[in-house]
């Protein structure tokens, strides 16, 4: 028994399954037990399932609208290509004519920091992973951030999952970095600040925004729960009509 309890307390899969099983027995199980003792096993089960799917429908709609609870893949930046020097020879059509029709962002902008986080593993691949190493770790500095596109048509943020992501303009981002160096510290300074090397070429990283499928799972939960709730409620309605018809025939 001691070994069994030790195994249950150690294995997270067993412990998680037992927690879910206990919750199902204590919460829906007790409700069904009360309904079954009052209305019968079959009708009690139908009533319990109707209430459960009704509650799941409300919860799924709330998750769907606010993008909380059960979530799908979140939006991320994905690197399309890396170009050294001018972007005139880039293969991505969206950068043709850069920087015309592109908006320059501050380097401290939220989108710029997110793009930098997605760019760093490409510019400095981790040890043992394939890929060209453009810089040493911490050997570059951001010198420019630009974006274009990303417009949406109508209030389609609730349909933020494939294939409904077609109702938006692709969002492109260009992050420009340059090899950095640390000049000698001036008198009175504790440490020199990294600066871009003037003779180093500018490396431009072209990224595209993947909107992901943040609301796919809650949408599936909401729609499937609404369908099951409709079936259960329709069954209860037909049963009530049959019972009313039977009582009317007995009375007449």
Coordinates of N, CA and C in Angstrom, one line a residue:
X1 N 0.8 -1.2 0.0 CA 0.0 0.0 0.0 C 0.9 1.3 0.0
X2 N 2.0 1.2 0.8 CA 2.9 2.3 0.8 C 3.5 2.6 -0.6
X3 N 3.9 1.5 -1.3 CA 4.5 1.7 -2.6 C 3.4 2.3 -3.6
X4 N 2.2 1.8 -3.4 CA 1.1 2.3 -4.3 C 0.9 3.8 -4.1
X5 N 0.8 4.2 -2.8 CA 0.6 5.6 -2.5 C 1.8 6.5 -3.0
X6 N 3.0 5.9 -2.8 CA 4.1 6.6 -3.3 C 4.1 6.8 -4.8
X7 N 3.7 5.7 -5.5 CA 3.6 5.8 -7.0 C 2.6 6.8 -7.4
X8 N 1.5 6.9 -6.8 CA 0.4 7.8 -7.1 C 0.9 9.2 -6.9
X9 N 1.5 9.5 -5.7 CA 2.0 10.8 -5.4 C 3.1 11.3 -6.3
X10 N 3.9 10.3 -6.9 CA 5.0 10.7 -7.7 C 4.6 10.9 -9.2
X11 N 3.8 10.0 -9.7 CA 3.4 10.1 -11.1 C 2.4 11.2 -11.4
X12 N 2.7 12.2 -12.1 CA 1.7 13.3 -12.3 C 0.5 12.9 -13.1
X13 N 0.7 11.9 -14.1 CA -0.4 11.5 -14.9 C -1.5 10.7 -14.1
X14 N -1.0 9.8 -13.2 CA -1.9 9.1 -12.3 C -2.6 10.1 -11.4
X15 N -1.9 11.0 -10.8 CA -2.5 11.9 -9.9 C -3.5 12.8 -10.6
X16 N -3.2 13.3 -11.8 CA -4.1 14.1 -12.5 C -5.4 13.4 -12.9
X17 N -5.2 12.1 -13.3 CA -6.4 11.3 -13.7 C -7.3 11.1 -12.4
X18 N -6.7 10.9 -11.3 CA -7.5 10.7 -10.1 C -8.2 12.0 -9.7
X19 N -7.5 13.1 -9.8 CA -8.2 14.4 -9.5 C -9.4 14.6 -10.4
X20 N -9.3 14.4 -11.7 CA -10.4 14.5 -12.6 C -11.5 13.6 -12.3
X21 N -11.2 12.3 -12.0 CA -12.2 11.3 -11.7 C -12.9 11.7 -10.4
X22 N -12.2 12.1 -9.4 CA -12.8 12.6 -8.2 C -13.7 13.7 -8.4
X23 N -13.3 14.7 -9.2 CA -14.1 15.9 -9.5 C -15.4 15.5 -10.2
X24 N -15.3 14.6 -11.2 CA -16.5 14.1 -11.9 C -17.5 13.4 -11.0
X25 N -17.0 12.6 -10.1 CA -17.8 11.9 -9.1 C -18.5 12.8 -8.1
X26 N -17.8 13.8 -7.6 CA -18.3 14.7 -6.6 C -19.2 15.7 -7.1
X27 N -18.9 16.3 -8.3 CA -19.7 17.4 -8.8 C -20.9 16.9 -9.7
X28 N -20.7 16.5 -11.0 CA -21.8 16.0 -11.7 C -22.4 14.7 -11.1
X29 N -21.6 13.9 -10.5 CA -22.1 12.6 -10.0 C -23.1 12.8 -8.9
X30 N -22.8 13.8 -8.0 CA -23.8 14.0 -6.9 C -25.1 14.6 -7.4
X31 N -25.0 15.5 -8.4 CA -26.2 16.1 -9.0 C -27.0 15.0 -9.6
X32 N -26.4 14.1 -10.4 CA -27.1 13.0 -11.0 C -27.8 12.1 -10.0
X33 N -27.1 11.9 -8.9 CA -27.6 11.0 -7.8 C -28.9 11.6 -7.3
X34 N -28.9 12.9 -7.0 CA -30.1 13.5 -6.5 C -31.2 13.5 -7.5
X35 N -30.9 13.8 -8.7 CA -32.0 13.8 -9.8 C -32.5 12.4 -10.0
X36 N -31.6 11.4 -10.0 CA -32.0 10.0 -10.2 C -32.9 9.5 -9.1
X37 N -32.7 9.9 -7.9 CA -33.5 9.4 -6.8 C -34.9 10.1 -6.8
X38 N -35.0 11.3 -7.4 CA -36.3 12.0 -7.5 C -37.1 11.7 -8.7
X39 N -36.4 11.6 -9.9 CA -37.1 11.4 -11.2 C -36.8 10.1 -11.9
X40 N -35.9 9.3 -11.4 CA -35.6 8.0 -12.1 C -34.2 8.1 -12.7
X41 N -33.7 7.0 -13.0 CA -32.3 6.9 -13.5 C -32.2 7.6 -14.9
X42 N -33.1 7.2 -15.8 CA -33.0 7.7 -17.2 C -33.3 9.2 -17.3
X43 N -34.4 9.6 -16.7 CA -34.8 11.0 -16.7 C -33.8 11.9 -16.0
X44 N -33.3 11.3 -14.9 CA -32.3 12.1 -14.1 C -31.0 12.3 -14.9
X45 N -30.6 11.2 -15.7 CA -29.4 11.4 -16.5 C -29.6 12.4 -17.6
X46 N -30.8 12.4 -18.2 CA -31.1 13.4 -19.3 C -31.1 14.8 -18.7
X47 N -31.7 15.0 -17.5 CA -31.7 16.3 -16.9 C -30.3 16.8 -16.6
X48 N -29.5 15.9 -16.1 CA -28.1 16.2 -15.7 C -27.3 16.6 -16.9
X49 N -27.4 15.8 -18.0 CA -26.7 16.1 -19.2 C -27.1 17.4 -19.8
X50 N -28.4 17.7 -19.8 CA -28.9 19.0 -20.3 C -28.3 20.2 -19.6
X51 N -28.3 20.1 -18.2 CA -27.7 21.1 -17.4 C -26.2 21.3 -17.7
X52 N -25.5 20.1 -17.8 CA -24.1 20.1 -18.1 C -23.8 20.8 -19.4
X53 N -24.4 20.4 -20.5 CA -24.2 20.9 -21.8 C -24.6 22.4 -21.9
X54 N -25.6 22.8 -21.1 CA -26.0 24.2 -21.1 C -24.9 25.1 -20.5
X55 N -24.4 24.6 -19.3 CA -23.3 25.3 -18.7 C -22.1 25.3 -19.5
X56 N -21.8 24.2 -20.2 CA -20.6 24.2 -21.1 C -20.8 25.1 -22.3
X57 N -22.0 25.3 -22.8 CA -22.3 26.2 -23.9 C -22.0 27.7 -23.4
X58 N -22.5 28.0 -22.2 CA -22.2 29.4 -21.7 C -20.7 29.6 -21.5
X59 N -20.0 28.6 -20.9 CA -18.6 28.8 -20.7 C -17.8 28.8 -22.0
X60 N -18.2 28.0 -23.0 CA -17.5 28.0 -24.3 C -17.7 29.3 -25.0
X61 N -18.9 29.9 -24.9 CA -19.1 31.2 -25.6 C -18.3 32.3 -24.9
X62 N -18.2 32.2 -23.6 CA -17.4 33.2 -22.9 C -15.9 33.1 -23.2
X63 N -15.4 31.8 -23.3 CA -14.0 31.6 -23.7 C -13.8 32.1 -25.1
X64 N -14.8 31.8 -26.0 CA -14.6 32.2 -27.4 C -14.6 33.7 -27.6
X65 N -15.4 34.4 -26.9 CA -15.5 35.9 -27.1 C -14.3 36.6 -26.5
X66 N -13.8 36.2 -25.3 CA -12.7 36.9 -24.7 C -11.3 36.2 -24.9
X67 N -11.3 35.1 -25.6 CA -10.0 34.4 -25.9 C -9.3 33.9 -24.7
X68 N -10.1 33.4 -23.7 CA -9.5 32.9 -22.5 C -9.8 31.4 -22.3
X69 N -9.4 30.9 -21.2 CA -9.7 29.5 -20.9 C -8.9 28.5 -21.8
X70 N -9.6 27.6 -22.4 CA -9.0 26.7 -23.3 C -8.5 27.4 -24.6
X71 N -7.2 27.5 -24.8 CA -6.7 28.3 -25.9 C -6.0 27.5 -27.0
X72 N -6.0 28.0 -28.2 CA -5.3 27.3 -29.3 C -3.9 28.0 -29.4
X73 N -3.2 27.8 -30.5 CA -1.9 28.4 -30.8 C -2.1 29.9 -30.8
X74 N -1.2 30.6 -30.1 CA -1.2 32.1 -30.1 C -0.5 32.7 -31.3
X75 N -0.8 33.9 -31.6 CA -0.1 34.6 -32.7 C 1.4 34.7 -32.4
X76 N 2.2 34.5 -33.5 CA 3.7 34.5 -33.3 C 4.2 35.1 -34.6
X77 N 5.5 35.6 -34.5 CA 6.2 36.1 -35.7 C 7.0 34.9 -36.2
X78 N 7.0 34.8 -37.5 CA 7.8 33.7 -38.2 C 8.8 34.4 -39.2
X79 N 10.0 33.9 -39.1 CA 11.0 34.5 -40.0 C 10.9 33.9 -41.4
X80 N 10.8 34.8 -42.4 CA 10.7 34.3 -43.8 C 12.1 34.3 -44.5
X81 N 12.9 35.3 -44.3 CA 14.2 35.3 -44.9 C 15.1 36.3 -44.2
X82 N 16.4 36.1 -44.4 CA 17.4 37.0 -43.8 C 18.2 37.6 -45.0
X83 N 18.3 38.9 -45.1 CA 19.0 39.6 -46.2 C 20.1 40.5 -45.6
X84 N 21.3 40.4 -46.2 CA 22.4 41.3 -45.8 C 22.5 42.4 -46.7
X85 N 22.6 43.6 -46.2 CA 22.7 44.8 -47.0 C 21.3 45.3 -47.5
X86 N 21.2 45.6 -48.7 CA 19.9 46.1 -49.3 C 18.9 45.0 -49.4
X87 N 17.6 45.4 -49.3 CA 16.5 44.5 -49.5 C 16.0 44.4 -50.9
X88 N 16.8 45.0 -51.9 CA 16.3 45.0 -53.3 C 16.3 43.6 -53.9
X89 N 17.2 42.8 -53.4 CA 17.3 41.4 -53.9 C 16.5 40.4 -53.1
X90 N 15.7 40.9 -52.2 CA 14.9 39.9 -51.3 C 13.9 39.2 -52.1
X91 N 13.6 38.0 -51.8 CA 12.6 37.2 -52.5 C 11.2 37.4 -52.1
X92 N 11.0 38.1 -50.9 CA 9.6 38.3 -50.4 C 9.0 39.5 -51.2
X93 N 7.9 39.3 -51.9 CA 7.4 40.4 -52.7 C 7.0 41.6 -51.8
X94 N 6.6 41.4 -50.6 CA 6.1 42.5 -49.8 C 7.1 43.6 -49.5
X95 N 8.4 43.2 -49.6 CA 9.5 44.2 -49.3 C 9.9 45.0 -50.5
X96 N 9.2 44.8 -51.6 CA 9.6 45.5 -52.8 C 9.3 47.0 -52.6
X97 N 10.3 47.8 -52.9 CA 10.2 49.3 -52.7 C 10.4 49.7 -51.3
X98 N 10.9 48.8 -50.4 CA 11.2 49.2 -49.0 C 12.2 50.4 -49.0
X99 N 12.0 51.4 -48.1 CA 11.0 51.5 -47.0 C 9.7 52.3 -47.4
X100 N 9.4 52.5 -48.7 CA 8.2 53.2 -49.1 C 7.0 52.3 -48.6
X101 N 6.0 53.0 -48.1 CA 4.7 52.4 -47.6 C 5.0 51.5 -46.3
X102 N 6.1 51.7 -45.7 CA 6.4 51.0 -44.4 C 6.4 52.0 -43.3
X103 N 5.9 51.6 -42.1 CA 5.9 52.4 -41.0 C 7.0 52.1 -40.0
X104 N 7.8 53.1 -39.7 CA 8.9 52.9 -38.8 C 8.4 52.9 -37.3
X105 N 8.9 51.9 -36.5 CA 8.5 51.8 -35.1 C 9.7 52.1 -34.2
X106 N 9.3 52.4 -33.0 CA 10.4 52.6 -32.0 C 11.0 51.3 -31.7
X107 N 12.3 51.3 -31.3 CA 12.9 50.0 -31.0 C 12.4 49.4 -29.7
X108 N 11.8 50.2 -28.9 CA 11.2 49.7 -27.6 C 9.7 49.3 -27.8
X109 N 9.2 49.4 -29.0 CA 7.8 49.0 -29.3 C 7.6 47.5 -28.9
X110 N 6.4 47.2 -28.5 CA 6.1 45.8 -28.1 C 6.3 44.8 -29.3
X111 N 5.9 45.2 -30.5 CA 6.0 44.3 -31.7 C 7.5 44.1 -32.0
X112 N 8.3 45.2 -31.8 CA 9.7 45.1 -32.1 C 10.4 44.1 -31.2
X113 N 10.0 44.1 -29.9 CA 10.6 43.2 -28.9 C 10.2 41.8 -29.2
X114 N 8.9 41.6 -29.6 CA 8.4 40.2 -30.0 C 9.1 39.7 -31.2
X115 N 9.3 40.6 -32.2 CA 10.0 40.2 -33.4 C 11.5 39.8 -33.1
X116 N 12.1 40.6 -32.2 CA 13.5 40.3 -31.8 C 13.6 38.9 -31.2
X117 N 12.6 38.6 -30.3 CA 12.7 37.3 -29.7 C 12.5 36.1 -30.7
X118 N 11.8 36.4 -31.7 CA 11.6 35.3 -32.8 C 12.8 35.3 -33.7
X119 N 13.5 36.4 -33.8 CA 14.7 36.5 -34.7 C 16.0 36.0 -34.1
X120 N 16.1 36.1 -32.8 CA 17.4 35.7 -32.2 C 17.8 34.3 -32.4
X121 N 16.9 33.3 -32.3 CA 17.3 31.9 -32.6 C 17.8 31.7 -34.1
X122 N 17.3 32.5 -35.0 CA 17.7 32.4 -36.4 C 19.1 33.1 -36.6
X123 N 19.3 34.2 -36.0 CA 20.6 34.9 -36.2 C 21.7 34.2 -35.4
X124 N 21.4 33.7 -34.2 CA 22.3 33.0 -33.4 C 21.8 31.6 -33.1
X125 N 21.9 30.6 -34.0 CA 21.3 29.3 -33.7 C 21.9 28.7 -32.5
X126 N 21.1 28.0 -31.7 CA 21.7 27.3 -30.5 C 22.7 26.2 -30.9
X127 N 23.6 25.9 -30.0 CA 24.6 25.0 -30.3 C 24.0 23.6 -30.7
X128 N 24.5 23.0 -31.7 CA 24.1 21.7 -32.2 C 22.9 21.7 -33.1
X129 N 22.4 22.9 -33.4 CA 21.2 23.0 -34.3 C 21.7 23.5 -35.7
X130 N 21.1 23.0 -36.8 CA 21.6 23.5 -38.1 C 21.1 25.0 -38.3
X131 N 21.9 25.6 -39.2 CA 21.5 27.0 -39.6 C 22.8 27.8 -39.6
X132 N 22.7 28.9 -40.4 CA 23.9 29.8 -40.5 C 24.0 30.7 -39.3
X133 N 25.1 30.8 -38.8 CA 25.4 31.7 -37.6 C 25.8 33.1 -38.1
X134 N 24.9 34.1 -38.0 CA 25.2 35.4 -38.5 C 26.0 36.2 -37.4
X135 N 25.8 36.0 -36.2 CA 26.4 36.7 -35.1 C 26.8 35.8 -34.0
X136 N 27.7 36.3 -33.1 CA 27.9 35.6 -31.9 C 26.8 36.0 -30.9
X137 N 26.7 35.2 -29.8 CA 25.6 35.5 -28.8 C 25.9 36.9 -28.2
X138 N 24.9 37.8 -28.3 CA 25.0 39.1 -27.8 C 25.9 40.0 -28.7
X139 N 26.2 39.6 -29.9 CA 27.1 40.4 -30.7 C 26.4 41.2 -31.7
X140 N 25.1 41.5 -31.6 CA 24.5 42.4 -32.5 C 23.5 43.3 -31.8
X141 N 23.1 44.4 -32.4 CA 22.2 45.4 -31.8 C 21.2 45.8 -32.8
X142 N 20.0 46.0 -32.4 CA 18.9 46.4 -33.3 C 19.0 47.9 -33.7
X143 N 18.9 48.2 -35.0 CA 19.1 49.5 -35.5 C 17.8 50.1 -36.2
X144 N 16.8 49.2 -36.5 CA 15.6 49.7 -37.1 C 14.5 48.6 -37.1
X145 N 13.3 49.1 -37.1 CA 12.1 48.2 -37.0 C 11.0 48.9 -37.9
X146 N 10.4 48.1 -38.8 CA 9.4 48.6 -39.7 C 8.3 47.5 -39.9
X147 N 7.1 48.0 -40.1 CA 6.0 47.0 -40.4 C 5.1 47.6 -41.4
X148 N 4.3 46.7 -42.0 CA 3.3 47.1 -43.0 C 2.2 46.0 -43.0
X149 N 1.0 46.4 -43.4 CA -0.1 45.4 -43.5 C -0.7 45.1 -42.1
X150 N -1.5 44.0 -42.1 CA -2.1 43.6 -40.8 C -3.5 44.1 -40.6
X151 N -4.1 44.8 -41.7 CA -5.4 45.3 -41.5 C -6.4 44.2 -41.6
X152 N -7.5 44.4 -40.8 CA -8.6 43.4 -40.8 C -9.9 44.0 -41.3
X153 N -10.7 43.1 -41.9 CA -11.9 43.6 -42.5 C -13.1 43.2 -41.6
X154 N -13.7 44.2 -40.9 CA -14.8 43.9 -40.1 C -14.5 43.3 -38.8
X155 N -15.5 43.0 -37.9 CA -15.2 42.5 -36.6 C -15.0 40.9 -36.6
X156 N -13.9 40.5 -37.3 CA -13.7 39.1 -37.4 C -12.7 38.6 -36.4
X157 N -12.4 39.4 -35.3 CA -11.4 38.9 -34.3 C -12.0 37.6 -33.6
X158 N -13.3 37.5 -33.6 CA -13.9 36.3 -33.0 C -13.7 35.0 -33.8
X159 N -13.3 35.2 -35.0 CA -13.0 34.0 -35.9 C -11.5 34.0 -36.1
X160 N -10.8 34.1 -35.0 CA -9.3 34.1 -35.1 C -8.8 32.7 -35.1
X161 N -9.2 31.9 -36.1 CA -8.7 30.6 -36.4 C -8.9 30.2 -37.8
X162 N -8.0 29.3 -38.3 CA -8.1 28.9 -39.7 C -9.4 28.2 -40.0
X163 N -10.1 28.4 -41.2 CA -9.6 29.2 -42.3 C -10.1 30.6 -42.3
X164 N -10.6 31.1 -41.2 CA -11.2 32.5 -41.2 C -10.2 33.6 -41.2
X165 N -8.9 33.2 -41.0 CA -7.8 34.2 -41.0 C -7.6 34.8 -42.4
X166 N -8.4 34.4 -43.4 CA -8.3 34.9 -44.7 C -8.8 36.4 -44.8
X167 N -9.6 36.8 -43.8 CA -10.1 38.1 -43.8 C -9.2 39.1 -43.1
X168 N -7.9 39.2 -43.6 CA -7.0 40.2 -43.1 C -5.9 40.3 -44.1
X169 N -5.2 41.4 -44.0 CA -4.0 41.6 -44.8 C -2.8 41.0 -44.1
X170 N -1.9 40.3 -44.8 CA -0.7 39.8 -44.1 C 0.1 40.9 -43.5
X171 N 0.6 40.6 -42.3 CA 1.3 41.6 -41.5 C 2.8 41.2 -41.6
X172 N 3.6 42.1 -42.2 CA 5.0 41.9 -42.4 C 5.8 42.8 -41.5
X173 N 7.0 42.4 -41.1 CA 7.8 43.1 -40.2 C 9.3 43.0 -40.7
X174 N 10.0 44.1 -40.7 CA 11.4 44.1 -41.0 C 12.2 44.6 -39.8
X175 N 13.1 43.7 -39.3 CA 13.9 44.1 -38.2 C 15.4 44.1 -38.7
X176 N 16.0 45.3 -38.5 CA 17.3 45.5 -39.0 C 18.3 45.5 -37.8
X177 N 19.3 44.7 -37.9 CA 20.3 44.6 -36.9 C 21.7 44.8 -37.5
X178 N 22.7 45.0 -36.6 CA 24.0 45.3 -37.0 C 25.0 44.8 -36.0
X179 N 26.2 44.3 -36.4 CA 27.2 43.9 -35.5 C 27.5 45.0 -34.5
X180 N 27.6 44.7 -33.2 CA 27.9 45.7 -32.2 C 29.3 45.5 -31.7
X181 N 29.8 46.6 -31.0 CA 31.0 46.6 -30.4 C 30.9 47.5 -29.1
X182 N 31.8 47.4 -28.2 CA 31.8 48.2 -27.0 C 33.1 49.1 -27.0
X183 N 32.9 50.4 -27.1 CA 34.0 51.3 -27.1 C 34.6 51.3 -25.7
X184 N 35.8 51.9 -25.6 CA 36.4 52.1 -24.3 C 35.5 53.0 -23.4
X185 N 35.4 52.6 -22.2 CA 34.6 53.4 -21.3 C 35.2 54.7 -21.0
X186 N 34.4 55.8 -21.0 CA 34.9 57.1 -20.7 C 35.1 57.3 -19.2
X187 N 35.9 58.2 -18.8 CA 36.1 58.5 -17.4 C 34.8 58.8 -16.7
X188 N 34.6 58.1 -15.6 CA 33.4 58.2 -14.8 C 32.3 57.3 -15.1
X189 N 32.4 56.5 -16.2 CA 31.4 55.5 -16.6 C 31.8 54.1 -16.1
X190 N 30.9 53.4 -15.6 CA 31.1 52.1 -15.1 C 31.3 51.0 -16.2
X191 N 30.6 51.2 -17.3 CA 30.6 50.3 -18.4 C 30.2 51.0 -19.7
X192 N 30.9 50.6 -20.8 CA 30.6 51.2 -22.0 C 29.3 50.6 -22.6
X193 N 28.5 51.4 -23.3 CA 27.3 51.0 -24.0 C 27.6 50.4 -25.4
X194 N 27.0 49.3 -25.7 CA 27.2 48.7 -27.0 C 26.7 49.6 -28.1
X195 N 27.4 49.7 -29.2 CA 27.0 50.5 -30.3 C 27.2 49.7 -31.6
X196 N 26.4 50.1 -32.7 CA 26.6 49.4 -33.9 C 27.9 49.7 -34.6
X197 N 28.6 48.7 -35.1 CA 29.9 48.9 -35.8 C 29.6 49.6 -37.1
X198 N 30.3 50.7 -37.3 CA 30.1 51.5 -38.5 C 30.4 50.9 -39.8
X199 N 31.4 49.9 -39.8 CA 31.8 49.3 -41.0 C 31.1 47.9 -41.2
X200 N 30.2 47.5 -40.3 CA 29.5 46.3 -40.5 C 28.2 46.4 -41.3
X201 N 27.9 45.5 -42.2 CA 26.7 45.6 -43.0 C 25.4 45.4 -42.1
X202 N 24.4 46.0 -42.6 CA 23.1 45.9 -41.9 C 22.4 44.6 -42.4
X203 N 21.9 43.8 -41.4 CA 21.3 42.5 -41.7 C 19.8 42.8 -41.5
X204 N 19.0 42.5 -42.5 CA 17.5 42.7 -42.4 C 16.8 41.4 -42.3
X205 N 16.0 41.2 -41.3 CA 15.2 40.0 -41.1 C 13.8 40.3 -41.5
X206 N 13.2 39.6 -42.4 CA 11.8 39.7 -42.8 C 11.0 38.7 -42.1
X207 N 9.9 39.2 -41.4 CA 9.1 38.3 -40.6 C 7.6 38.5 -41.1
X208 N 6.8 37.5 -40.9 CA 5.4 37.6 -41.2 C 4.6 37.1 -39.9
X209 N 3.5 37.7 -39.7 CA 2.7 37.4 -38.5 C 1.8 36.2 -38.7
X210 N 2.0 35.1 -38.0 CA 1.1 34.0 -38.0 C 0.0 34.2 -36.9
X211 N -1.2 34.4 -37.3 CA -2.3 34.7 -36.4 C -2.6 33.5 -35.5
X212 N -2.2 32.3 -35.9 CA -2.5 31.2 -35.0 C -4.0 30.8 -35.0
X213 N -4.4 30.1 -34.0 CA -5.8 29.7 -33.9 C -6.2 29.8 -32.4
X214 N -6.1 31.0 -31.9 CA -6.3 31.2 -30.5 C -7.7 30.8 -30.0
X215 N -8.7 31.0 -30.9 CA -10.1 30.7 -30.5 C -10.7 29.5 -31.1
X216 N -9.9 28.6 -31.7 CA -10.4 27.4 -32.3 C -10.9 26.4 -31.3
X217 N -10.2 26.1 -30.2 CA -10.7 25.2 -29.2 C -11.9 25.6 -28.5
X218 N -12.0 26.9 -28.0 CA -13.2 27.3 -27.4 C -14.4 27.4 -28.3
X219 N -14.1 27.7 -29.6 CA -15.2 27.6 -30.6 C -15.8 26.2 -30.8
X220 N -14.9 25.2 -30.8 CA -15.3 23.8 -30.9 C -16.1 23.4 -29.7
X221 N -15.6 23.8 -28.5 CA -16.3 23.5 -27.2 C -17.7 24.1 -27.3
X222 N -17.8 25.4 -27.6 CA -19.1 26.1 -27.6 C -20.1 25.5 -28.6
X223 N -19.6 25.3 -29.8 CA -20.6 24.8 -30.9 C -21.0 23.3 -30.6
X224 N -20.1 22.5 -30.2 CA -20.4 21.1 -29.8 C -21.4 21.1 -28.6
X225 N -21.1 21.9 -27.6 CA -22.0 21.9 -26.4 C -23.4 22.4 -26.8
X226 N -23.4 23.4 -27.6 CA -24.8 23.9 -28.0 C -25.5 22.9 -28.8
X227 N -24.8 22.1 -29.7 CA -25.5 21.0 -30.4 C -26.0 20.0 -29.5
X228 N -25.2 19.5 -28.5 CA -25.6 18.5 -27.6 C -26.7 19.0 -26.6
X229 N -26.6 20.3 -26.2 CA -27.7 20.8 -25.4 C -29.0 20.9 -26.2
X230 N -28.9 21.2 -27.4 CA -30.2 21.3 -28.2 C -30.8 19.9 -28.4
X231 N -30.0 18.8 -28.5 CA -30.5 17.5 -28.6 C -31.2 17.1 -27.3
X232 N -30.5 17.3 -26.2 CA -31.0 16.9 -24.9 C -32.3 17.7 -24.6
X233 N -32.3 19.0 -24.9 CA -33.5 19.9 -24.6 C -34.6 19.4 -25.5
X234 N -34.4 19.1 -26.8 CA -35.4 18.6 -27.7 C -36.0 17.3 -27.2
X235 N -35.1 16.4 -26.7 CA -35.6 15.1 -26.1 C -36.5 15.4 -24.9
X236 N -36.1 16.3 -24.0 CA -37.0 16.6 -22.9 C -38.3 17.2 -23.3
X237 N -38.3 18.1 -24.3 CA -39.5 18.7 -24.8 C -40.5 17.6 -25.4
X238 N -39.9 16.7 -26.2 CA -40.8 15.7 -26.8 C -41.3 14.8 -25.7
X239 N -40.6 14.5 -24.7 CA -41.0 13.7 -23.6 C -42.2 14.4 -22.8
X240 N -42.0 15.7 -22.6 CA -43.1 16.4 -21.9 C -44.4 16.5 -22.8
X241 N -44.3 16.6 -24.1 CA -45.4 16.6 -24.9 C -46.1 15.3 -24.9
X242 N -45.3 14.2 -24.9 CA -45.9 12.8 -24.9 C -46.6 12.6 -23.5
X243 N -46.0 13.1 -22.4 CA -46.6 12.9 -21.1 C -47.9 13.7 -21.0
X244 N -47.9 15.0 -21.6 CA -49.1 15.8 -21.5 C -50.2 15.2 -22.4
X245 N -49.8 14.6 -23.5 CA -50.8 13.9 -24.3 C -51.4 12.7 -23.6
X246 N -50.6 11.9 -23.0 CA -51.0 10.7 -22.2 C -52.0 11.1 -21.1
X247 N -51.6 12.2 -20.4 CA -52.5 12.7 -19.3 C -53.9 13.2 -19.8
X248 N -53.8 13.8 -21.0 CA -55.1 14.3 -21.5 C -56.0 13.2 -22.0
X249 N -55.4 12.1 -22.5 CA -56.2 11.0 -22.9 C -56.8 10.3 -21.7
X250 N -56.0 10.2 -20.6 CA -56.6 9.5 -19.4 C -57.7 10.3 -18.8
X251 N -57.6 11.6 -18.9 CA -58.6 12.5 -18.3 C -59.9 12.4 -19.1
X252 N -59.8 12.4 -20.5 CA -61.0 12.3 -21.3 C -61.6 11.0 -21.2

